[in-house]
């Protein structure tokens, strides 16, 4: 693991690292925000942040304004990239497939299966790497759009690894929307029977309430993707059917952008802080 940058921020440090990923078969970059308490030697909890289509580790760290509140609450933030990268990694000219659009699943189809195993990377390889270099406490997970889909997947598939989950504008029912159908057909194959295992609404409907995590989702009612690509109502129905503890917050006038994320990131961080403090 090699540190490639470091910037002071609200008494803490924003760092970027690169490392060779065995799971993805390429070099990967990720960002870490260490709050002042961590720099002073305290063991602090951790929030994983998963970004959306076309993003990298930089979008959230530069646009969300999370560092001020994370510094106050003593929460570290880790933001991985959204896909494998490099000349040898399969890609597509479209913004919603290939590099920058890993969808946080494990691809099974050529040419994607050789590198696109973002679920294993985010949920297993990256946490193991962090554990070898840092002494973080309990973890929560969050994300935006495609990353919101990824955060929900991780929390639903591996609830033992997190204390809480949140999402902004998640692709909540990908098997039923164009973004998800395109990505799933490419990465998982043309048989839709393979897709529900990577759909948060399907997984939430079947979730065991005994292992369910506190879950907050924020959506903007002026989001142009709300009905066509996100479908939070499917997640709401799934939670109602299984008893999953979902808090769905709808915000009048807000869209899909980081203006929306920046407006409510403090609320989400304080949501996670309450559960991280109890873990």
PDB file of C-alpha atoms in Angstrom:
ATOM      1  CA  UNK A   1       0.000   0.000   0.000  1.00  0.00           C
ATOM      2  CA  UNK A   2       1.529   3.305  -1.099  1.00  0.00           C
ATOM      3  CA  UNK A   3       0.404   6.742   0.088  1.00  0.00           C
ATOM      4  CA  UNK A   4       0.318   9.151  -2.852  1.00  0.00           C
ATOM      5  CA  UNK A   5      -1.152  12.314  -1.293  1.00  0.00           C
ATOM      6  CA  UNK A   6      -2.067  13.909   2.023  1.00  0.00           C
ATOM      7  CA  UNK A   7      -4.073  17.074   2.776  1.00  0.00           C
ATOM      8  CA  UNK A   8      -5.017  18.591   6.123  1.00  0.00           C
ATOM      9  CA  UNK A   9      -8.761  18.974   6.582  1.00  0.00           C
ATOM     10  CA  UNK A  10     -10.601  20.130   9.730  1.00  0.00           C
ATOM     11  CA  UNK A  11      -7.708  19.018  11.913  1.00  0.00           C
ATOM     12  CA  UNK A  12      -7.552  15.596  10.308  1.00  0.00           C
ATOM     13  CA  UNK A  13      -5.969  14.267   7.138  1.00  0.00           C
ATOM     14  CA  UNK A  14      -7.315  13.264   3.747  1.00  0.00           C
ATOM     15  CA  UNK A  15      -5.005  10.675   2.233  1.00  0.00           C
ATOM     16  CA  UNK A  16      -4.944   8.770  -1.045  1.00  0.00           C
ATOM     17  CA  UNK A  17      -3.406   5.333  -1.385  1.00  0.00           C
ATOM     18  CA  UNK A  18      -2.767   2.890  -4.206  1.00  0.00           C
ATOM     19  CA  UNK A  19      -2.292  -0.842  -3.952  1.00  0.00           C
ATOM     20  CA  UNK A  20      -2.200  -3.927  -6.144  1.00  0.00           C
ATOM     21  CA  UNK A  21      -5.562  -5.679  -5.911  1.00  0.00           C
ATOM     22  CA  UNK A  22      -5.408  -9.465  -6.229  1.00  0.00           C
ATOM     23  CA  UNK A  23      -9.207  -9.643  -6.463  1.00  0.00           C
ATOM     24  CA  UNK A  24      -9.471  -7.159  -9.330  1.00  0.00           C
ATOM     25  CA  UNK A  25      -6.152  -7.888 -11.015  1.00  0.00           C
ATOM     26  CA  UNK A  26      -5.135  -4.254 -11.290  1.00  0.00           C
ATOM     27  CA  UNK A  27      -3.853  -1.292  -9.315  1.00  0.00           C
ATOM     28  CA  UNK A  28      -6.548   0.437  -7.258  1.00  0.00           C
ATOM     29  CA  UNK A  29      -6.740   3.826  -5.581  1.00  0.00           C
ATOM     30  CA  UNK A  30      -8.781   4.717  -2.527  1.00  0.00           C
ATOM     31  CA  UNK A  31      -9.094   7.661  -0.147  1.00  0.00           C
ATOM     32  CA  UNK A  32      -9.100   7.778   3.650  1.00  0.00           C
ATOM     33  CA  UNK A  33     -10.167  10.655   5.870  1.00  0.00           C
ATOM     34  CA  UNK A  34      -8.617  10.350   9.339  1.00  0.00           C
ATOM     35  CA  UNK A  35     -10.267  12.622  11.925  1.00  0.00           C
ATOM     36  CA  UNK A  36      -8.149  14.450  14.523  1.00  0.00           C
ATOM     37  CA  UNK A  37      -8.847  11.737  17.111  1.00  0.00           C
ATOM     38  CA  UNK A  38      -7.276   9.109  14.853  1.00  0.00           C
ATOM     39  CA  UNK A  39      -4.159  11.217  14.357  1.00  0.00           C
ATOM     40  CA  UNK A  40      -3.926  11.510  18.150  1.00  0.00           C
ATOM     41  CA  UNK A  41      -3.859   7.726  18.424  1.00  0.00           C
ATOM     42  CA  UNK A  42      -7.481   6.948  19.256  1.00  0.00           C
ATOM     43  CA  UNK A  43      -9.266   3.950  17.792  1.00  0.00           C
ATOM     44  CA  UNK A  44     -12.077   5.447  15.725  1.00  0.00           C
ATOM     45  CA  UNK A  45     -15.053   3.912  13.893  1.00  0.00           C
ATOM     46  CA  UNK A  46     -15.186   3.800  10.123  1.00  0.00           C
ATOM     47  CA  UNK A  47     -17.670   4.699   7.400  1.00  0.00           C
ATOM     48  CA  UNK A  48     -17.238   3.155   3.963  1.00  0.00           C
ATOM     49  CA  UNK A  49     -18.522   5.418   1.192  1.00  0.00           C
ATOM     50  CA  UNK A  50     -19.372   3.964  -2.248  1.00  0.00           C
ATOM     51  CA  UNK A  51     -19.753   6.445  -5.099  1.00  0.00           C
ATOM     52  CA  UNK A  52     -21.894   6.349  -8.214  1.00  0.00           C
ATOM     53  CA  UNK A  53     -21.572   6.084 -11.979  1.00  0.00           C
ATOM     54  CA  UNK A  54     -18.583   7.908 -13.540  1.00  0.00           C
ATOM     55  CA  UNK A  55     -17.122   8.702 -10.099  1.00  0.00           C
ATOM     56  CA  UNK A  56     -13.839   7.801  -8.427  1.00  0.00           C
ATOM     57  CA  UNK A  57     -12.626   8.084  -4.824  1.00  0.00           C
ATOM     58  CA  UNK A  58     -12.393  11.861  -5.292  1.00  0.00           C
ATOM     59  CA  UNK A  59     -16.000  12.952  -5.903  1.00  0.00           C
ATOM     60  CA  UNK A  60     -17.342  12.408  -2.406  1.00  0.00           C
ATOM     61  CA  UNK A  61     -14.220  13.639  -0.636  1.00  0.00           C
ATOM     62  CA  UNK A  62     -14.145  16.875  -2.627  1.00  0.00           C
ATOM     63  CA  UNK A  63     -17.861  17.663  -2.985  1.00  0.00           C
ATOM     64  CA  UNK A  64     -19.833  16.265  -0.039  1.00  0.00           C
ATOM     65  CA  UNK A  65     -18.342  18.406   2.727  1.00  0.00           C
ATOM     66  CA  UNK A  66     -18.291  15.456   5.106  1.00  0.00           C
ATOM     67  CA  UNK A  67     -14.952  16.136   6.786  1.00  0.00           C
ATOM     68  CA  UNK A  68     -16.145  18.830   9.200  1.00  0.00           C
ATOM     69  CA  UNK A  69     -18.774  16.588  10.797  1.00  0.00           C
ATOM     70  CA  UNK A  70     -16.588  13.472  10.586  1.00  0.00           C
ATOM     71  CA  UNK A  71     -13.888  15.381  12.450  1.00  0.00           C
ATOM     72  CA  UNK A  72     -16.349  16.403  15.159  1.00  0.00           C
ATOM     73  CA  UNK A  73     -17.784  12.898  15.522  1.00  0.00           C
ATOM     74  CA  UNK A  74     -14.431  11.129  15.309  1.00  0.00           C
ATOM     75  CA  UNK A  75     -15.374   8.966  12.333  1.00  0.00           C
ATOM     76  CA  UNK A  76     -12.900   7.871   9.652  1.00  0.00           C
ATOM     77  CA  UNK A  77     -14.154   7.663   6.064  1.00  0.00           C
ATOM     78  CA  UNK A  78     -12.860   5.305   3.375  1.00  0.00           C
ATOM     79  CA  UNK A  79     -13.859   5.897  -0.253  1.00  0.00           C
ATOM     80  CA  UNK A  80     -12.793   3.264  -2.803  1.00  0.00           C
ATOM     81  CA  UNK A  81     -12.949   3.682  -6.561  1.00  0.00           C
ATOM     82  CA  UNK A  82     -16.072   2.572  -8.415  1.00  0.00           C
ATOM     83  CA  UNK A  83     -14.483  -0.064 -10.651  1.00  0.00           C
ATOM     84  CA  UNK A  84     -11.225  -1.699 -11.687  1.00  0.00           C
ATOM     85  CA  UNK A  85      -9.054   0.530 -13.887  1.00  0.00           C
ATOM     86  CA  UNK A  86      -6.267   0.208 -16.425  1.00  0.00           C
ATOM     87  CA  UNK A  87      -5.455  -0.488 -20.055  1.00  0.00           C
ATOM     88  CA  UNK A  88      -5.870  -4.243 -19.559  1.00  0.00           C
ATOM     89  CA  UNK A  89      -9.287  -3.886 -17.926  1.00  0.00           C
ATOM     90  CA  UNK A  90     -12.378  -4.317 -20.102  1.00  0.00           C
ATOM     91  CA  UNK A  91     -14.275  -1.096 -20.804  1.00  0.00           C
ATOM     92  CA  UNK A  92     -17.193   0.293 -22.775  1.00  0.00           C
ATOM     93  CA  UNK A  93     -17.671   3.705 -24.423  1.00  0.00           C
ATOM     94  CA  UNK A  94     -20.900   4.302 -22.470  1.00  0.00           C
ATOM     95  CA  UNK A  95     -20.784   6.005 -19.073  1.00  0.00           C
ATOM     96  CA  UNK A  96     -22.975   3.340 -17.448  1.00  0.00           C
ATOM     97  CA  UNK A  97     -20.895   0.241 -18.228  1.00  0.00           C
ATOM     98  CA  UNK A  98     -17.259  -0.666 -17.751  1.00  0.00           C
ATOM     99  CA  UNK A  99     -14.675   1.479 -16.014  1.00  0.00           C
ATOM    100  CA  UNK A 100     -16.384   3.835 -13.588  1.00  0.00           C
ATOM    101  CA  UNK A 101     -19.461   1.595 -13.522  1.00  0.00           C
ATOM    102  CA  UNK A 102     -18.588  -1.571 -11.621  1.00  0.00           C
ATOM    103  CA  UNK A 103     -22.012  -1.843  -9.905  1.00  0.00           C
ATOM    104  CA  UNK A 104     -20.435  -3.456  -6.828  1.00  0.00           C
ATOM    105  CA  UNK A 105     -21.156  -6.997  -7.960  1.00  0.00           C
ATOM    106  CA  UNK A 106     -19.046  -9.993  -9.016  1.00  0.00           C
ATOM    107  CA  UNK A 107     -19.196 -10.380 -12.799  1.00  0.00           C
ATOM    108  CA  UNK A 108     -19.510 -13.866 -14.237  1.00  0.00           C
ATOM    109  CA  UNK A 109     -19.387 -13.105 -17.975  1.00  0.00           C
ATOM    110  CA  UNK A 110     -16.456 -12.475 -20.336  1.00  0.00           C
ATOM    111  CA  UNK A 111     -14.696 -10.111 -20.671  1.00  0.00           C
ATOM    112  CA  UNK A 112     -15.857  -8.593 -17.376  1.00  0.00           C
ATOM    113  CA  UNK A 113     -15.311 -11.571 -15.065  1.00  0.00           C
ATOM    114  CA  UNK A 114     -11.527 -11.231 -15.269  1.00  0.00           C
ATOM    115  CA  UNK A 115     -11.545  -7.969 -13.280  1.00  0.00           C
ATOM    116  CA  UNK A 116     -15.034  -6.863 -12.248  1.00  0.00           C
ATOM    117  CA  UNK A 117     -15.397  -8.298  -8.745  1.00  0.00           C
ATOM    118  CA  UNK A 118     -16.163  -5.094  -6.908  1.00  0.00           C
ATOM    119  CA  UNK A 119     -18.353  -6.791  -4.305  1.00  0.00           C
ATOM    120  CA  UNK A 120     -15.489  -9.003  -3.141  1.00  0.00           C
ATOM    121  CA  UNK A 121     -13.124  -6.036  -3.282  1.00  0.00           C
ATOM    122  CA  UNK A 122     -15.282  -3.680  -1.222  1.00  0.00           C
ATOM    123  CA  UNK A 123     -16.590  -6.224   1.275  1.00  0.00           C
ATOM    124  CA  UNK A 124     -13.484  -8.363   1.797  1.00  0.00           C
ATOM    125  CA  UNK A 125     -10.182  -7.371   0.195  1.00  0.00           C
ATOM    126  CA  UNK A 126     -10.247  -3.664   1.067  1.00  0.00           C
ATOM    127  CA  UNK A 127     -11.317  -4.223   4.711  1.00  0.00           C
ATOM    128  CA  UNK A 128      -8.519  -6.786   5.119  1.00  0.00           C
ATOM    129  CA  UNK A 129      -5.999  -4.341   3.672  1.00  0.00           C
ATOM    130  CA  UNK A 130      -7.178  -1.576   5.996  1.00  0.00           C
ATOM    131  CA  UNK A 131      -7.018  -3.890   9.004  1.00  0.00           C
ATOM    132  CA  UNK A 132      -3.362  -4.582   8.214  1.00  0.00           C
ATOM    133  CA  UNK A 133      -2.475  -0.867   8.292  1.00  0.00           C
ATOM    134  CA  UNK A 134      -4.989   0.828  10.619  1.00  0.00           C
ATOM    135  CA  UNK A 135      -6.743   0.022  13.886  1.00  0.00           C
ATOM    136  CA  UNK A 136     -10.293   1.092  13.111  1.00  0.00           C
ATOM    137  CA  UNK A 137     -13.308   0.309  15.264  1.00  0.00           C
ATOM    138  CA  UNK A 138     -16.755  -0.810  14.084  1.00  0.00           C
ATOM    139  CA  UNK A 139     -17.865   0.026  10.542  1.00  0.00           C
ATOM    140  CA  UNK A 140     -20.908   1.445   8.787  1.00  0.00           C
ATOM    141  CA  UNK A 141     -21.488   1.772   5.045  1.00  0.00           C
ATOM    142  CA  UNK A 142     -23.119   4.378   2.791  1.00  0.00           C
ATOM    143  CA  UNK A 143     -23.221   5.440  -0.838  1.00  0.00           C
ATOM    144  CA  UNK A 144     -24.841   7.450  -3.604  1.00  0.00           C
ATOM    145  CA  UNK A 145     -26.779   6.222  -6.654  1.00  0.00           C
ATOM    146  CA  UNK A 146     -24.920   3.148  -7.965  1.00  0.00           C
ATOM    147  CA  UNK A 147     -22.942   3.363  -4.724  1.00  0.00           C
ATOM    148  CA  UNK A 148     -26.154   3.445  -2.725  1.00  0.00           C
ATOM    149  CA  UNK A 149     -27.065   0.201  -4.457  1.00  0.00           C
ATOM    150  CA  UNK A 150     -23.636  -1.137  -3.493  1.00  0.00           C
ATOM    151  CA  UNK A 151     -23.928  -0.066   0.140  1.00  0.00           C
ATOM    152  CA  UNK A 152     -27.320  -1.749   0.471  1.00  0.00           C
ATOM    153  CA  UNK A 153     -25.967  -4.913  -1.158  1.00  0.00           C
ATOM    154  CA  UNK A 154     -23.057  -5.132   1.266  1.00  0.00           C
ATOM    155  CA  UNK A 155     -25.272  -4.506   4.276  1.00  0.00           C
ATOM    156  CA  UNK A 156     -27.860  -7.069   3.172  1.00  0.00           C
ATOM    157  CA  UNK A 157     -25.350  -9.747   2.185  1.00  0.00           C
ATOM    158  CA  UNK A 158     -22.911  -9.231   5.070  1.00  0.00           C
ATOM    159  CA  UNK A 159     -24.834  -7.652   7.967  1.00  0.00           C
ATOM    160  CA  UNK A 160     -22.275  -8.998  10.426  1.00  0.00           C
ATOM    161  CA  UNK A 161     -19.671  -6.562   9.064  1.00  0.00           C
ATOM    162  CA  UNK A 162     -21.541  -3.288   9.679  1.00  0.00           C
ATOM    163  CA  UNK A 163     -23.621  -1.615  12.366  1.00  0.00           C
ATOM    164  CA  UNK A 164     -25.725   0.578  10.038  1.00  0.00           C
ATOM    165  CA  UNK A 165     -26.284   1.448   6.373  1.00  0.00           C
ATOM    166  CA  UNK A 166     -27.442   4.519   4.484  1.00  0.00           C
ATOM    167  CA  UNK A 167     -27.832   5.658   0.908  1.00  0.00           C
ATOM    168  CA  UNK A 168     -28.538   8.737  -1.147  1.00  0.00           C
ATOM    169  CA  UNK A 169     -30.658   8.175  -4.251  1.00  0.00           C
ATOM    170  CA  UNK A 170     -29.832   4.465  -4.536  1.00  0.00           C
ATOM    171  CA  UNK A 171     -30.602   2.339  -7.586  1.00  0.00           C
ATOM    172  CA  UNK A 172     -32.978   0.416  -5.361  1.00  0.00           C
ATOM    173  CA  UNK A 173     -34.466  -2.118  -7.787  1.00  0.00           C
ATOM    174  CA  UNK A 174     -31.888  -2.616 -10.570  1.00  0.00           C
ATOM    175  CA  UNK A 175     -33.536  -5.669 -12.128  1.00  0.00           C
ATOM    176  CA  UNK A 176     -36.434  -3.407 -13.081  1.00  0.00           C
ATOM    177  CA  UNK A 177     -34.660  -0.310 -14.473  1.00  0.00           C
ATOM    178  CA  UNK A 178     -32.499   0.424 -17.559  1.00  0.00           C
ATOM    179  CA  UNK A 179     -29.229   1.102 -15.695  1.00  0.00           C
ATOM    180  CA  UNK A 180     -29.456  -2.161 -13.811  1.00  0.00           C
ATOM    181  CA  UNK A 181     -30.726  -4.261 -16.695  1.00  0.00           C
ATOM    182  CA  UNK A 182     -27.909  -3.099 -18.973  1.00  0.00           C
ATOM    183  CA  UNK A 183     -25.192  -3.712 -16.390  1.00  0.00           C
ATOM    184  CA  UNK A 184     -26.604  -7.010 -15.152  1.00  0.00           C
ATOM    185  CA  UNK A 185     -27.001  -8.397 -18.684  1.00  0.00           C
ATOM    186  CA  UNK A 186     -23.369  -7.567 -19.435  1.00  0.00           C
ATOM    187  CA  UNK A 187     -21.805  -8.601 -16.134  1.00  0.00           C
ATOM    188  CA  UNK A 188     -24.085 -11.507 -15.149  1.00  0.00           C
ATOM    189  CA  UNK A 189     -25.467 -12.758 -18.461  1.00  0.00           C
ATOM    190  CA  UNK A 190     -28.743 -12.627 -20.349  1.00  0.00           C
ATOM    191  CA  UNK A 191     -30.627 -14.943 -17.990  1.00  0.00           C
ATOM    192  CA  UNK A 192     -32.539 -12.672 -15.573  1.00  0.00           C
ATOM    193  CA  UNK A 193     -32.657 -15.510 -13.047  1.00  0.00           C
ATOM    194  CA  UNK A 194     -29.083 -14.599 -12.066  1.00  0.00           C
ATOM    195  CA  UNK A 195     -29.920 -10.974 -11.345  1.00  0.00           C
ATOM    196  CA  UNK A 196     -32.065 -10.880  -8.162  1.00  0.00           C
ATOM    197  CA  UNK A 197     -29.096 -11.936  -6.003  1.00  0.00           C
ATOM    198  CA  UNK A 198     -27.713  -8.438  -6.657  1.00  0.00           C
ATOM    199  CA  UNK A 199     -30.934  -6.454  -6.200  1.00  0.00           C
ATOM    200  CA  UNK A 200     -31.364  -4.626  -2.878  1.00  0.00           C
ATOM    201  CA  UNK A 201     -35.153  -4.637  -2.989  1.00  0.00           C
ATOM    202  CA  UNK A 202     -35.284  -8.379  -3.600  1.00  0.00           C
ATOM    203  CA  UNK A 203     -32.753  -9.026  -0.836  1.00  0.00           C
ATOM    204  CA  UNK A 204     -34.496  -6.711   1.613  1.00  0.00           C
ATOM    205  CA  UNK A 205     -37.844  -8.418   1.046  1.00  0.00           C
ATOM    206  CA  UNK A 206     -36.223 -11.717   2.072  1.00  0.00           C
ATOM    207  CA  UNK A 207     -34.079 -10.313   4.900  1.00  0.00           C
ATOM    208  CA  UNK A 208     -34.122 -11.776   8.386  1.00  0.00           C
ATOM    209  CA  UNK A 209     -35.303  -9.043  10.792  1.00  0.00           C
ATOM    210  CA  UNK A 210     -33.024 -10.516  13.474  1.00  0.00           C
ATOM    211  CA  UNK A 211     -29.919  -9.536  11.490  1.00  0.00           C
ATOM    212  CA  UNK A 212     -31.293  -6.393   9.827  1.00  0.00           C
ATOM    213  CA  UNK A 213     -29.271  -3.182  10.153  1.00  0.00           C
ATOM    214  CA  UNK A 214     -30.621   0.292  10.887  1.00  0.00           C
ATOM    215  CA  UNK A 215     -31.091   1.774   7.418  1.00  0.00           C
ATOM    216  CA  UNK A 216     -31.575   5.371   6.280  1.00  0.00           C
ATOM    217  CA  UNK A 217     -32.267   6.303   2.655  1.00  0.00           C
ATOM    218  CA  UNK A 218     -32.592   9.872   1.360  1.00  0.00           C
ATOM    219  CA  UNK A 219     -34.099  10.685  -2.042  1.00  0.00           C
ATOM    220  CA  UNK A 220     -34.822  13.977  -3.751  1.00  0.00           C
ATOM    221  CA  UNK A 221     -38.280  14.414  -5.224  1.00  0.00           C
ATOM    222  CA  UNK A 222     -36.866  16.588  -8.035  1.00  0.00           C
ATOM    223  CA  UNK A 223     -34.455  13.800  -9.037  1.00  0.00           C
ATOM    224  CA  UNK A 224     -34.938  13.179 -12.757  1.00  0.00           C
ATOM    225  CA  UNK A 225     -33.994   9.509 -12.237  1.00  0.00           C
ATOM    226  CA  UNK A 226     -36.376   8.892  -9.349  1.00  0.00           C
ATOM    227  CA  UNK A 227     -39.029   6.818 -11.112  1.00  0.00           C
ATOM    228  CA  UNK A 228     -37.121   5.661 -14.179  1.00  0.00           C
ATOM    229  CA  UNK A 229     -33.879   4.415 -12.549  1.00  0.00           C
ATOM    230  CA  UNK A 230     -34.073   4.505  -8.730  1.00  0.00           C
ATOM    231  CA  UNK A 231     -37.541   3.272  -7.691  1.00  0.00           C
ATOM    232  CA  UNK A 232     -37.259   3.788  -3.919  1.00  0.00           C
ATOM    233  CA  UNK A 233     -40.879   2.689  -3.600  1.00  0.00           C
ATOM    234  CA  UNK A 234     -39.731  -0.869  -4.349  1.00  0.00           C
ATOM    235  CA  UNK A 235     -37.314  -0.710  -1.423  1.00  0.00           C
ATOM    236  CA  UNK A 236     -40.035   0.723   0.785  1.00  0.00           C
ATOM    237  CA  UNK A 237     -42.396  -2.129  -0.136  1.00  0.00           C
ATOM    238  CA  UNK A 238     -39.647  -4.688   0.467  1.00  0.00           C
ATOM    239  CA  UNK A 239     -38.951  -3.270   3.932  1.00  0.00           C
ATOM    240  CA  UNK A 240     -42.632  -3.335   4.783  1.00  0.00           C
ATOM    241  CA  UNK A 241     -42.956  -6.982   3.759  1.00  0.00           C
ATOM    242  CA  UNK A 242     -39.974  -8.219   5.797  1.00  0.00           C
ATOM    243  CA  UNK A 243     -40.046  -5.779   8.682  1.00  0.00           C
ATOM    244  CA  UNK A 244     -36.695  -4.292   7.754  1.00  0.00           C
ATOM    245  CA  UNK A 245     -35.985  -1.079   9.756  1.00  0.00           C
ATOM    246  CA  UNK A 246     -35.857   1.325   6.807  1.00  0.00           C
ATOM    247  CA  UNK A 247     -36.139   5.084   7.268  1.00  0.00           C
ATOM    248  CA  UNK A 248     -36.976   6.558   3.858  1.00  0.00           C
ATOM    249  CA  UNK A 249     -36.705  10.350   3.740  1.00  0.00           C
ATOM    250  CA  UNK A 250     -38.133  12.194   0.742  1.00  0.00           C
ATOM    251  CA  UNK A 251     -36.923  15.771   0.166  1.00  0.00           C
ATOM    252  CA  UNK A 252     -38.941  18.250  -1.876  1.00  0.00           C
ATOM    253  CA  UNK A 253     -36.967  20.137  -4.537  1.00  0.00           C
ATOM    254  CA  UNK A 254     -33.697  18.179  -4.326  1.00  0.00           C
ATOM    255  CA  UNK A 255     -32.143  16.404  -7.317  1.00  0.00           C
ATOM    256  CA  UNK A 256     -29.537  13.664  -7.891  1.00  0.00           C
ATOM    257  CA  UNK A 257     -26.454  15.834  -7.544  1.00  0.00           C
ATOM    258  CA  UNK A 258     -23.826  16.334  -4.868  1.00  0.00           C
ATOM    259  CA  UNK A 259     -25.693  19.491  -3.870  1.00  0.00           C
ATOM    260  CA  UNK A 260     -28.245  17.053  -2.463  1.00  0.00           C
ATOM    261  CA  UNK A 261     -25.600  14.855  -0.845  1.00  0.00           C
ATOM    262  CA  UNK A 262     -23.874  17.859   0.739  1.00  0.00           C
ATOM    263  CA  UNK A 263     -27.196  19.112   2.108  1.00  0.00           C
ATOM    264  CA  UNK A 264     -27.918  15.959   4.096  1.00  0.00           C
ATOM    265  CA  UNK A 265     -24.537  14.301   4.676  1.00  0.00           C
ATOM    266  CA  UNK A 266     -24.474  15.637   8.233  1.00  0.00           C
ATOM    267  CA  UNK A 267     -27.807  13.948   8.963  1.00  0.00           C
ATOM    268  CA  UNK A 268     -26.511  10.651   7.632  1.00  0.00           C
ATOM    269  CA  UNK A 269     -23.220  10.890   9.542  1.00  0.00           C
ATOM    270  CA  UNK A 270     -25.069  11.588  12.780  1.00  0.00           C
ATOM    271  CA  UNK A 271     -27.375   8.659  12.018  1.00  0.00           C
ATOM    272  CA  UNK A 272     -24.357   6.352  11.757  1.00  0.00           C
ATOM    273  CA  UNK A 273     -22.583   7.899  14.749  1.00  0.00           C
ATOM    274  CA  UNK A 274     -25.451   6.912  17.053  1.00  0.00           C
ATOM    275  CA  UNK A 275     -25.066   3.234  16.133  1.00  0.00           C
ATOM    276  CA  UNK A 276     -21.274   3.235  15.911  1.00  0.00           C
ATOM    277  CA  UNK A 277     -21.126   4.596  19.461  1.00  0.00           C
ATOM    278  CA  UNK A 278     -23.125   1.614  20.732  1.00  0.00           C
ATOM    279  CA  UNK A 279     -21.096  -1.063  18.953  1.00  0.00           C
TER     280      UNK A 279
END
